[in-house]
CSV table of C-alpha atoms in Angstrom, one decimal:
chain,number,residue,atom,x,y,z
A,1,MET,CA,15.4,-30.1,-15.1
A,2,PRO,CA,13.0,-27.3,-15.4
A,3,THR,CA,10.4,-26.9,-12.6
A,4,ARG,CA,6.9,-27.2,-13.7
A,5,ARG,CA,5.0,-24.0,-14.6
A,6,ALA,CA,1.8,-23.2,-12.8
A,7,LYS,CA,-1.4,-23.2,-15.1
A,8,ILE,CA,-2.8,-19.7,-14.2
A,9,PRO,CA,-6.3,-18.6,-15.1
A,10,ALA,CA,-6.8,-15.2,-16.5
A,11,THR,CA,-9.7,-12.6,-15.8
A,12,LYS,CA,-11.2,-10.6,-18.8
A,13,TYR,CA,-13.0,-7.7,-16.8
A,14,PRO,CA,-13.5,-5.0,-19.4
A,15,VAL,CA,-11.8,-1.6,-19.2
A,16,GLU,CA,-13.2,1.8,-20.2
A,17,ARG,CA,-11.0,4.7,-20.1
A,18,PHE,CA,-11.5,8.6,-20.6
A,19,THR,CA,-10.6,11.8,-19.1
A,20,LEU,CA,-12.8,14.7,-18.4
A,21,ASP,CA,-11.8,18.2,-19.7
A,22,ASN,CA,-10.8,19.3,-16.1
A,23,GLY,CA,-8.2,16.5,-16.2
A,24,LEU,CA,-9.9,13.8,-14.0
A,25,ARG,CA,-9.1,10.4,-15.4
A,26,VAL,CA,-12.0,7.8,-15.2
A,27,VAL,CA,-11.9,4.1,-15.4
A,28,LEU,CA,-14.9,2.0,-15.8
A,29,THR,CA,-15.3,-1.9,-15.8
A,30,ALA,CA,-18.8,-3.4,-16.0
A,31,ASP,CA,-19.6,-6.7,-14.3
A,32,ARG,CA,-23.5,-7.2,-14.0
A,33,SER,CA,-23.2,-10.6,-12.0
A,34,ALA,CA,-24.3,-8.9,-8.6
A,35,PRO,CA,-26.3,-5.4,-8.1
A,36,VAL,CA,-23.4,-4.0,-6.4
A,37,ILE,CA,-20.9,-1.1,-7.2
A,38,GLY,CA,-17.4,-0.2,-6.1
A,39,VAL,CA,-16.4,3.6,-6.4
A,40,ALA,CA,-12.9,4.7,-5.7
A,41,VAL,CA,-11.2,8.1,-6.0
A,42,VAL,CA,-7.3,7.9,-5.5
A,43,TYR,CA,-5.1,11.4,-5.3
A,44,ASP,CA,-1.6,11.1,-6.1
A,45,VAL,CA,-0.4,12.4,-2.9
A,46,GLY,CA,0.8,10.2,-0.1
A,47,ILE,CA,3.1,10.2,3.1
A,48,ARG,CA,6.3,10.6,0.8
A,49,SER,CA,4.8,14.1,-0.3
A,50,GLU,CA,4.7,15.6,3.1
A,51,PRO,CA,6.8,18.5,3.7
A,52,GLU,CA,9.2,18.6,6.4
A,53,GLY,CA,7.7,19.9,9.6
A,54,ARG,CA,4.4,18.4,8.6
A,55,THR,CA,4.8,14.9,9.0
A,56,GLY,CA,1.7,13.1,9.2
A,57,PHE,CA,-0.4,15.5,7.1
A,58,ALA,CA,-1.2,13.2,4.4
A,59,HIS,CA,-3.0,11.0,6.7
A,60,LEU,CA,-4.5,14.0,8.8
A,61,PHE,CA,-6.1,15.4,5.5
A,62,GLU,CA,-7.5,12.1,4.7
A,63,HIS,CA,-9.4,12.4,8.1
A,64,LEU,CA,-10.5,16.1,7.2
A,65,MET,CA,-12.0,14.9,3.8
A,66,PHE,CA,-14.9,13.2,5.8
A,67,GLN,CA,-15.8,16.4,7.9
A,68,GLY,CA,-18.0,17.7,5.5
A,69,SER,CA,-17.8,19.3,1.9
A,70,GLU,CA,-19.0,22.2,-0.2
A,71,ASN,CA,-22.7,21.2,0.1
A,72,LEU,CA,-22.9,18.7,2.8
A,73,GLU,CA,-22.6,19.4,6.7
A,74,LYS,CA,-20.2,17.2,9.0
A,75,LEU,CA,-21.1,13.5,8.9
A,76,ALA,CA,-23.6,13.8,5.8
A,77,HIS,CA,-21.5,11.5,3.8
A,78,PHE,CA,-21.6,8.8,6.5
A,79,ARG,CA,-25.6,9.0,6.4
A,80,HIS,CA,-25.6,9.1,2.8
A,81,VAL,CA,-23.7,6.0,2.4
A,82,GLN,CA,-25.2,4.2,5.2
A,83,GLY,CA,-28.4,5.1,4.5
A,84,ALA,CA,-28.4,3.4,1.1
A,85,GLY,CA,-27.1,0.1,2.6
A,86,GLY,CA,-23.4,0.9,1.7
A,87,THR,CA,-19.8,1.1,3.4
A,88,PHE,CA,-17.2,3.6,2.9
A,89,ASN,CA,-13.4,4.3,4.2
A,90,GLY,CA,-10.4,6.0,3.0
A,91,SER,CA,-6.8,5.1,3.6
A,92,THR,CA,-3.4,6.7,3.2
A,93,HIS,CA,-0.2,4.9,1.7
A,94,LEU,CA,3.2,6.0,0.6
A,95,ASP,CA,2.3,7.2,-2.7
A,96,TYR,CA,-1.4,7.8,-2.7
A,97,THR,CA,-4.5,8.5,-0.7
A,98,ASP,CA,-7.7,6.7,-1.7
A,99,TYR,CA,-11.3,7.2,-0.9
A,100,PHE,CA,-13.9,4.4,-1.5
A,101,GLU,CA,-17.6,3.0,-1.3
A,102,THR,CA,-19.4,0.0,-1.7
A,103,LEU,CA,-23.1,0.4,-2.5
A,104,PRO,CA,-26.2,-1.1,-4.3
A,105,SER,CA,-25.9,-0.4,-8.0
A,106,ASN,CA,-28.8,1.8,-7.9
A,107,ALA,CA,-27.0,4.2,-5.5
A,108,LEU,CA,-24.2,5.1,-8.1
A,109,GLU,CA,-25.4,8.7,-8.4
A,110,ARG,CA,-25.4,9.1,-4.9
A,111,ALA,CA,-21.7,7.9,-4.5
A,112,LEU,CA,-20.6,10.2,-7.5
A,113,PHE,CA,-22.2,13.3,-6.1
A,114,LEU,CA,-20.6,12.6,-2.7
A,115,GLU,CA,-17.3,12.2,-4.2
A,116,ALA,CA,-17.5,15.1,-6.2
A,117,ASP,CA,-18.7,17.3,-3.7
A,118,ARG,CA,-15.6,16.8,-1.7
A,119,MET,CA,-13.4,17.0,-4.7
A,120,ARG,CA,-14.6,20.6,-4.9
A,121,GLY,CA,-13.4,21.2,-1.5
A,122,PRO,CA,-13.8,19.9,2.0
A,123,ARG,CA,-15.0,22.0,5.2
A,124,LEU,CA,-11.5,23.3,6.6
A,125,THR,CA,-12.2,24.8,9.7
A,126,GLU,CA,-10.4,25.3,12.8
A,127,GLU,CA,-12.8,23.0,14.7
A,128,ASN,CA,-12.7,20.3,12.2
A,129,LEU,CA,-9.0,20.5,12.2
A,130,ARG,CA,-8.5,20.5,15.7
A,131,ASN,CA,-10.9,17.7,16.3
A,132,GLN,CA,-9.2,15.4,13.7
A,133,VAL,CA,-5.7,16.3,15.0
A,134,ASP,CA,-7.1,14.8,18.4
A,135,VAL,CA,-8.3,12.0,16.6
A,136,VAL,CA,-5.0,11.3,14.9
A,137,LYS,CA,-3.1,11.4,18.1
A,138,GLU,CA,-5.4,8.9,19.7
A,139,GLU,CA,-4.9,6.5,16.6
A,140,ILE,CA,-1.4,6.9,17.1
A,141,ARG,CA,-1.7,6.0,20.8
A,142,VAL,CA,-3.5,2.9,19.9
A,143,ASN,CA,-1.5,1.6,17.1
A,144,VAL,CA,1.9,2.7,17.9
A,145,LEU,CA,2.6,3.7,21.4
A,146,ASN,CA,0.6,1.8,23.2
A,147,ARG,CA,0.8,-1.6,21.3
A,148,PRO,CA,3.5,-4.1,21.5
A,149,TYR,CA,5.5,-3.8,18.1
A,150,GLY,CA,3.5,-0.8,17.4
A,151,GLY,CA,5.2,0.6,13.9
A,152,PHE,CA,7.2,-2.4,13.3
A,153,PRO,CA,8.7,-2.4,10.7
A,154,TRP,CA,6.8,-0.2,8.5
A,155,LEU,CA,7.6,2.8,10.7
A,156,THR,CA,10.9,2.0,12.2
A,157,LEU,CA,12.8,0.2,9.3
A,158,PRO,CA,12.5,3.2,6.6
A,159,PRO,CA,14.7,5.6,8.7
A,160,VAL,CA,17.3,2.9,8.8
A,161,MET,CA,17.2,2.0,5.0
A,162,PHE,CA,16.7,5.5,3.7
A,163,ASP,CA,18.4,9.0,4.3
A,164,THR,CA,16.0,11.2,2.5
A,165,PHE,CA,13.1,12.7,4.3
A,166,PRO,CA,10.5,11.6,2.0
A,167,ASN,CA,11.6,8.0,2.3
A,168,ALA,CA,12.7,8.0,6.0
A,169,HIS,CA,10.0,10.1,8.3
A,170,ASP,CA,7.3,8.6,10.1
A,171,GLY,CA,4.3,8.8,8.2
A,172,TYR,CA,2.0,8.8,10.9
A,173,GLY,CA,3.6,11.9,12.3
A,174,SER,CA,4.9,13.6,15.4
A,175,PHE,CA,2.6,15.0,17.8
A,176,ASP,CA,4.4,18.4,17.6
A,177,ASP,CA,3.8,18.4,13.9
A,178,LEU,CA,0.0,17.6,14.1
A,179,GLU,CA,-0.8,20.3,16.6
A,180,SER,CA,1.0,22.9,14.8
A,181,ALA,CA,-0.9,22.2,11.6
A,182,THR,CA,-3.0,25.2,10.6
A,183,VAL,CA,-6.3,25.7,8.6
A,184,ALA,CA,-4.1,27.5,6.0
A,185,ASP,CA,-1.8,24.5,5.8
A,186,ALA,CA,-4.8,22.3,5.2
A,187,ALA,CA,-6.1,24.6,2.5
A,188,ASP,CA,-2.7,24.9,0.7
A,189,PHE,CA,-2.4,21.0,0.7
A,190,PHE,CA,-5.8,20.7,-0.7
A,191,ARG,CA,-5.1,23.2,-3.8
A,192,ARG,CA,-1.8,21.5,-4.4
A,193,TYR,CA,-2.6,17.8,-4.4
A,194,TYR,CA,-6.5,17.4,-4.3
A,195,ALA,CA,-6.9,18.9,-7.9
A,196,SER,CA,-9.0,16.8,-10.5
A,197,GLY,CA,-5.9,16.7,-12.7
A,198,ASN,CA,-4.0,14.7,-9.6
A,199,ALA,CA,-7.0,12.0,-9.2
A,200,VAL,CA,-8.2,9.0,-10.8
A,201,LEU,CA,-12.2,7.8,-10.3
A,202,ALA,CA,-12.9,4.2,-10.8
A,203,VAL,CA,-16.6,2.6,-10.8
A,204,SER,CA,-16.6,-1.4,-10.9
A,205,GLY,CA,-19.6,-3.6,-10.7
A,206,ASP,CA,-23.2,-3.5,-12.0
A,207,ILE,CA,-23.1,-0.6,-14.2
A,208,ASP,CA,-24.1,0.5,-17.7
A,209,VAL,CA,-21.1,2.3,-18.9
A,210,ALA,CA,-23.0,4.7,-21.1
A,211,GLU,CA,-25.4,5.8,-18.3
A,212,ALA,CA,-22.2,6.0,-15.8
A,213,THR,CA,-20.4,8.1,-18.2
A,214,THR,CA,-23.3,10.6,-18.2
A,215,LEU,CA,-23.5,10.8,-14.6
A,216,ILE,CA,-19.9,11.2,-14.0
A,217,GLU,CA,-19.8,14.1,-16.5
A,218,ARG,CA,-22.7,15.4,-14.9
A,219,HIS,CA,-21.1,15.6,-11.4
A,220,PHE,CA,-17.5,15.9,-11.8
A,221,GLY,CA,-17.5,17.7,-15.1
A,222,ASP,CA,-17.8,21.2,-13.4
A,223,VAL,CA,-15.1,20.5,-10.7
A,224,PRO,CA,-12.7,23.3,-11.3
A,225,ALA,CA,-9.8,22.1,-13.5
A,226,ARG,CA,-6.3,22.4,-11.7
A,227,PRO,CA,-3.3,20.5,-13.0
A,228,ALA,CA,-1.4,17.8,-11.2
A,229,PRO,CA,1.8,19.2,-9.2
A,230,ASP,CA,4.9,18.1,-10.5
A,231,ARG,CA,5.8,15.0,-8.7
A,232,PRO,CA,9.3,14.9,-6.9
A,233,ASP,CA,12.0,12.2,-7.5
A,234,PHE,CA,12.2,10.2,-4.6
A,235,THR,CA,15.0,7.9,-5.7
A,236,GLU,CA,18.1,7.5,-3.7
A,237,PRO,CA,21.4,5.4,-4.0
A,238,ASP,CA,21.3,1.8,-2.8
A,239,LEU,CA,23.1,0.7,0.3
A,240,THR,CA,26.5,-0.5,-0.1
A,241,ALA,CA,27.3,-1.4,3.3
A,242,GLU,CA,25.0,-3.3,5.7
A,243,ARG,CA,22.8,-0.9,8.4
A,244,ARG,CA,21.7,-2.4,11.7
A,245,THR,CA,20.0,-1.1,14.8
A,246,SER,CA,18.0,-1.8,17.4
A,247,TYR,CA,15.5,-0.4,20.2
A,248,THR,CA,13.6,-1.6,23.5
A,249,ASP,CA,10.2,-2.0,23.1
A,250,LYS,CA,8.6,-1.8,26.5
A,251,LEU,CA,5.5,-3.7,25.7
A,252,ALA,CA,6.9,-6.3,23.4
A,253,PRO,CA,7.0,-9.7,25.1
A,254,LEU,CA,9.4,-11.3,22.5
A,255,PRO,CA,12.3,-10.3,20.3
A,256,ALA,CA,11.9,-9.6,16.6
A,257,VAL,CA,13.7,-8.5,13.7
A,258,ALA,CA,12.9,-7.1,10.3
A,259,SER,CA,15.5,-6.6,7.4
A,260,ALA,CA,15.0,-4.9,4.0
A,261,TRP,CA,16.6,-4.8,0.6
A,262,ARG,CA,16.0,-2.4,-2.2
A,263,VAL,CA,14.4,-4.0,-5.3
A,264,PRO,CA,14.1,-2.9,-9.0
A,265,ASP,CA,11.7,0.1,-9.7
A,266,PRO,CA,8.2,-1.3,-9.8
A,267,VAL,CA,6.8,0.7,-12.5
A,268,THR,CA,9.7,1.2,-14.9
A,269,ASP,CA,11.3,-2.2,-14.5
A,270,PHE,CA,8.1,-4.3,-13.9
A,271,THR,CA,9.8,-7.3,-15.5
A,272,GLY,CA,12.9,-7.1,-13.2
A,273,TYR,CA,10.7,-6.3,-10.2
A,274,LEU,CA,8.2,-9.3,-10.6
A,275,PRO,CA,10.7,-12.1,-9.7
A,276,TYR,CA,11.3,-10.4,-6.3
A,277,VAL,CA,7.5,-10.6,-5.4
A,278,VAL,CA,7.7,-14.4,-6.5
A,279,LEU,CA,10.7,-14.9,-4.2
A,280,ALA,CA,9.2,-13.4,-1.1
A,281,GLU,CA,6.4,-16.0,-1.3
A,282,VAL,CA,8.8,-18.7,-1.9
A,283,LEU,CA,10.8,-18.1,1.2
A,284,THR,CA,7.7,-17.3,3.4
A,285,ASP,CA,4.2,-18.4,2.1
A,286,GLY,CA,2.9,-21.3,3.7
A,287,ASP,CA,4.2,-24.2,5.8
A,288,ALA,CA,6.3,-25.5,3.0
A,289,SER,CA,8.0,-22.4,2.2
A,290,ARG,CA,11.9,-22.2,2.6
A,291,LEU,CA,12.0,-20.0,5.6
A,292,VAL,CA,9.2,-21.5,7.4
A,293,GLU,CA,10.4,-24.9,7.1
A,294,ARG,CA,14.0,-23.7,8.2
A,295,LEU,CA,13.5,-21.4,10.9
A,296,VAL,CA,10.3,-22.2,12.5
A,297,GLN,CA,10.0,-25.8,12.0
A,298,ARG,CA,13.5,-27.3,11.7
A,299,ASP,CA,15.7,-24.8,13.7
A,300,ARG,CA,12.8,-23.2,15.9
A,301,THR,CA,14.8,-19.8,16.0
A,302,VAL,CA,11.9,-18.0,15.3
A,303,THR,CA,8.1,-18.3,16.0
A,304,SER,CA,6.9,-16.7,12.7
A,305,VAL,CA,8.4,-15.3,9.7
A,306,GLY,CA,6.8,-13.2,6.8
A,307,GLY,CA,8.0,-11.7,3.7
A,308,TYR,CA,6.4,-9.3,1.3
A,309,LEU,CA,7.2,-6.2,-0.8
A,310,GLY,CA,6.6,-2.7,-0.1
A,311,PHE,CA,6.6,-1.2,3.5
A,312,MET,CA,3.0,-1.3,3.6
A,313,GLY,CA,2.5,-4.5,2.1
A,314,ASP,CA,1.1,-4.4,-1.3
A,315,PRO,CA,3.6,-5.0,-4.2
A,316,PHE,CA,1.4,-3.6,-7.0
A,317,ASP,CA,0.6,0.0,-5.6
A,318,VAL,CA,3.9,1.3,-4.7
A,319,ARG,CA,6.5,3.4,-6.6
A,320,ASP,CA,10.5,3.6,-6.2
A,321,PRO,CA,12.3,3.0,-4.1
A,322,THR,CA,10.6,0.1,-2.3
A,323,ALA,CA,12.3,-3.1,-0.7
A,324,LEU,CA,11.6,-6.8,-0.2
A,325,LEU,CA,11.0,-7.3,3.7
A,326,LEU,CA,11.4,-10.2,5.9
A,327,GLN,CA,10.4,-10.1,9.7
A,328,SER,CA,10.6,-12.6,12.4
A,329,HIS,CA,9.2,-12.8,15.8
A,330,LEU,CA,11.7,-15.0,18.0
A,331,PRO,CA,11.4,-17.1,21.2
A,332,PRO,CA,12.5,-15.7,24.4
A,333,GLY,CA,16.2,-15.4,24.3
A,334,GLY,CA,16.3,-15.9,20.6
A,335,ASP,CA,19.5,-15.1,18.8
A,336,VAL,CA,18.9,-12.4,16.0
A,337,ASP,CA,22.4,-12.9,14.5
A,338,LYS,CA,21.7,-16.8,14.1
A,339,VAL,CA,18.5,-16.1,12.3
A,340,LEU,CA,20.0,-13.5,9.9
A,341,ARG,CA,22.9,-15.8,9.2
A,342,THR,CA,20.3,-18.7,8.4
A,343,VAL,CA,18.6,-16.2,6.2
A,344,ASP,CA,21.7,-15.5,4.2
A,345,GLU,CA,22.4,-19.3,4.0
A,346,GLU,CA,18.7,-19.9,2.5
A,347,LEU,CA,19.3,-17.4,0.1
A,348,ASP,CA,22.7,-18.5,-0.9
A,349,ARG,CA,21.3,-22.1,-1.2
A,350,LEU,CA,18.5,-21.1,-3.3
A,351,ALA,CA,20.5,-19.0,-5.6
A,352,THR,CA,23.1,-21.7,-6.0
A,353,ASP,CA,20.9,-25.0,-5.9
A,354,GLY,CA,17.4,-23.6,-7.6
A,355,LEU,CA,14.1,-24.6,-6.4
A,356,THR,CA,12.8,-28.2,-6.0
A,357,GLU,CA,10.3,-29.8,-8.5
A,358,GLY,CA,7.0,-28.0,-8.0
A,359,GLU,CA,8.0,-25.5,-5.5
A,360,LEU,CA,7.8,-22.6,-8.0
A,361,ALA,CA,4.4,-23.9,-9.6
A,362,ARG,CA,2.9,-24.2,-6.1
A,363,THR,CA,3.9,-20.6,-5.1
A,364,GLN,CA,2.6,-19.0,-8.3
A,365,ALA,CA,-0.8,-20.8,-8.1
A,366,ARG,CA,-1.1,-19.5,-4.6
A,367,MET,CA,-0.3,-16.1,-5.7
A,368,ALA,CA,-2.6,-16.2,-8.4
A,369,THR,CA,-5.6,-17.4,-6.0
A,370,HIS,CA,-4.8,-14.3,-3.8
A,371,LEU,CA,-4.8,-11.9,-6.8
A,372,LEU,CA,-8.0,-13.2,-8.3
A,373,ARG,CA,-9.9,-13.1,-4.8
A,374,ASP,CA,-8.6,-9.7,-4.0
A,375,THR,CA,-10.2,-8.3,-7.1
A,376,ASP,CA,-13.2,-10.5,-7.1
A,377,ALA,CA,-15.3,-8.1,-5.3
A,378,ALA,CA,-16.2,-5.0,-7.0
A,379,LEU,CA,-14.6,-2.5,-4.9
A,380,GLY,CA,-11.2,-4.4,-5.1
A,381,ARG,CA,-11.5,-4.2,-8.5
A,382,ALA,CA,-12.2,-0.5,-8.6
A,383,LEU,CA,-9.3,0.4,-6.2
A,384,ARG,CA,-6.5,-1.7,-8.0
A,385,MET,CA,-7.6,-0.2,-11.4
A,386,ALA,CA,-7.6,3.4,-10.0
A,387,VAL,CA,-4.0,2.8,-8.9
A,388,LEU,CA,-2.9,1.1,-11.7
A,389,GLU,CA,-4.0,3.9,-14.0
A,390,GLN,CA,-2.6,6.4,-11.7
A,391,GLN,CA,0.7,5.1,-11.3
A,392,ARG,CA,1.3,3.3,-14.8
A,393,GLY,CA,-1.7,4.3,-17.1
A,394,GLU,CA,-2.4,0.6,-17.4
A,395,PRO,CA,-5.7,-0.2,-15.5
A,396,GLY,CA,-6.1,-3.4,-17.7
A,397,LEU,CA,-2.9,-4.9,-16.0
A,398,LEU,CA,-5.2,-6.3,-13.5
A,399,ASN,CA,-6.4,-9.0,-15.8
A,400,GLU,CA,-2.7,-9.7,-16.6
A,401,LEU,CA,-1.1,-9.9,-13.2
A,402,PRO,CA,-2.0,-13.6,-12.5
A,403,ARG,CA,-0.5,-14.4,-16.0
A,404,LEU,CA,2.7,-12.3,-15.5
A,405,VAL,CA,3.3,-13.9,-12.1
A,406,GLY,CA,3.1,-17.3,-13.5
A,407,GLU,CA,5.4,-16.4,-16.0
A,408,VAL,CA,8.3,-15.6,-13.9
A,409,THR,CA,11.0,-18.4,-14.5
A,410,GLU,CA,13.1,-20.3,-11.8
A,411,ASP,CA,16.2,-18.6,-13.4
A,412,GLU,CA,14.9,-15.3,-12.5
A,413,VAL,CA,13.8,-16.1,-8.9
A,414,ARG,CA,17.2,-17.5,-8.4
A,415,ALA,CA,18.9,-14.4,-9.6
A,416,ALA,CA,16.8,-12.1,-7.4
A,417,ALA,CA,17.9,-14.4,-4.4
A,418,ALA,CA,21.6,-13.8,-5.5
A,419,THR,CA,21.2,-10.0,-5.1
A,420,LEU,CA,19.9,-10.2,-1.4
A,421,ARG,CA,23.3,-9.7,0.0
A,422,PRO,CA,24.2,-8.6,3.8
A,423,GLU,CA,25.9,-5.5,2.4
A,424,ARG,CA,22.7,-4.4,1.0
A,425,ARG,CA,20.5,-5.3,4.0
A,426,ALA,CA,19.1,-2.8,6.4
A,427,SER,CA,17.6,-4.4,9.8
A,428,ILE,CA,16.0,-3.2,12.6
A,429,GLU,CA,15.9,-5.5,15.7
A,430,VAL,CA,13.3,-5.2,18.6
A,431,ILE,CA,14.7,-6.0,22.2
A,432,ALA,CA,11.7,-7.2,24.1
A,433,GLY,CA,11.1,-5.1,27.2
A,434,GLY,CA,7.5,-6.4,28.3
A,435,ILE,CA,6.3,-9.0,30.5
A,436,ARG,CA,6.1,-12.8,29.2
């Protein structure tokens, strides 16, 4: 008997798209319900684009973009945004880097000026570079080197699964590579990747579309035109035999394990990819999910388990190759082999016996709730639409995602589970070396 379908609500955020003469793509979505705007600029460069010998450079350059620009001194960006009552940040991902602000709607022109100014050119000085190298090194110490499970599994699992430098290298960077970076390297990186033709600007919230369009043309229209660089093909063959390794974490109090399986291309085979997004949630989202019920509650072989798509955890902002990940923390003396065997058993059971009544509908309803909540705020919509435009040319897909998730069938989830075989799996085990 087929399982009950979830009733998924839809959003109808309006989408306006255009491209400036310099190649900058623009996405506008108006929502006059609150006097707030979200502004996001996304550049099509991320960790995978870093050249060999310059690991960590995409993230380092993100820091440099906050150190002053063509007409603004160091820290001016901070003062102008915060002085208007806004917040700002940036982040580096596998396939893109974003910069964003949330502001009162009367500060729209201020945000556009700030982003256009640094699109023309950040202040790339020896002082700024050396300062930010030190900042990034300290970030690595805090987030990876001196933290239990630092980098697990987003830094530690890719080199097990992948063979090529773009997919396998440490995106935070080695200290040697960071310290050897030069201003000339930074200038070349900017010229190559931070071109108007390689960027998307998205504005969401309390805007008048015609007025916003005029302001965007005023501030971004004279940014020098530079085309987007050719984007390399990062694909590599799937695994044909299981890969597994381990390392001792001197700070980790308990053992842990993470596994990953390759999934279909999230851009060119979105229909084939979506069932894996749903499968990850069926397996691990909530106390009633398959692996939480089995591993945590019944067998007590793990203390926690999580599943998700993409090494950085967002299924809808990543290109191929990517993976479905499962990660667990184990109790003292936990048996990693037993955990992996149990995961295989549960995947086989799901593929063979299917889902229970209401299991798929419950999962899809929760997923839709998360998707709707994530884009309820103006900035969430701006960021999601910018990335969807950049990677797919479909910013309006934001409105469709909850419905598309709800249309995934039980047969599709079962078929996805059947592909997660041990011979296609890459795993990394953390051996606890810390004090319990």
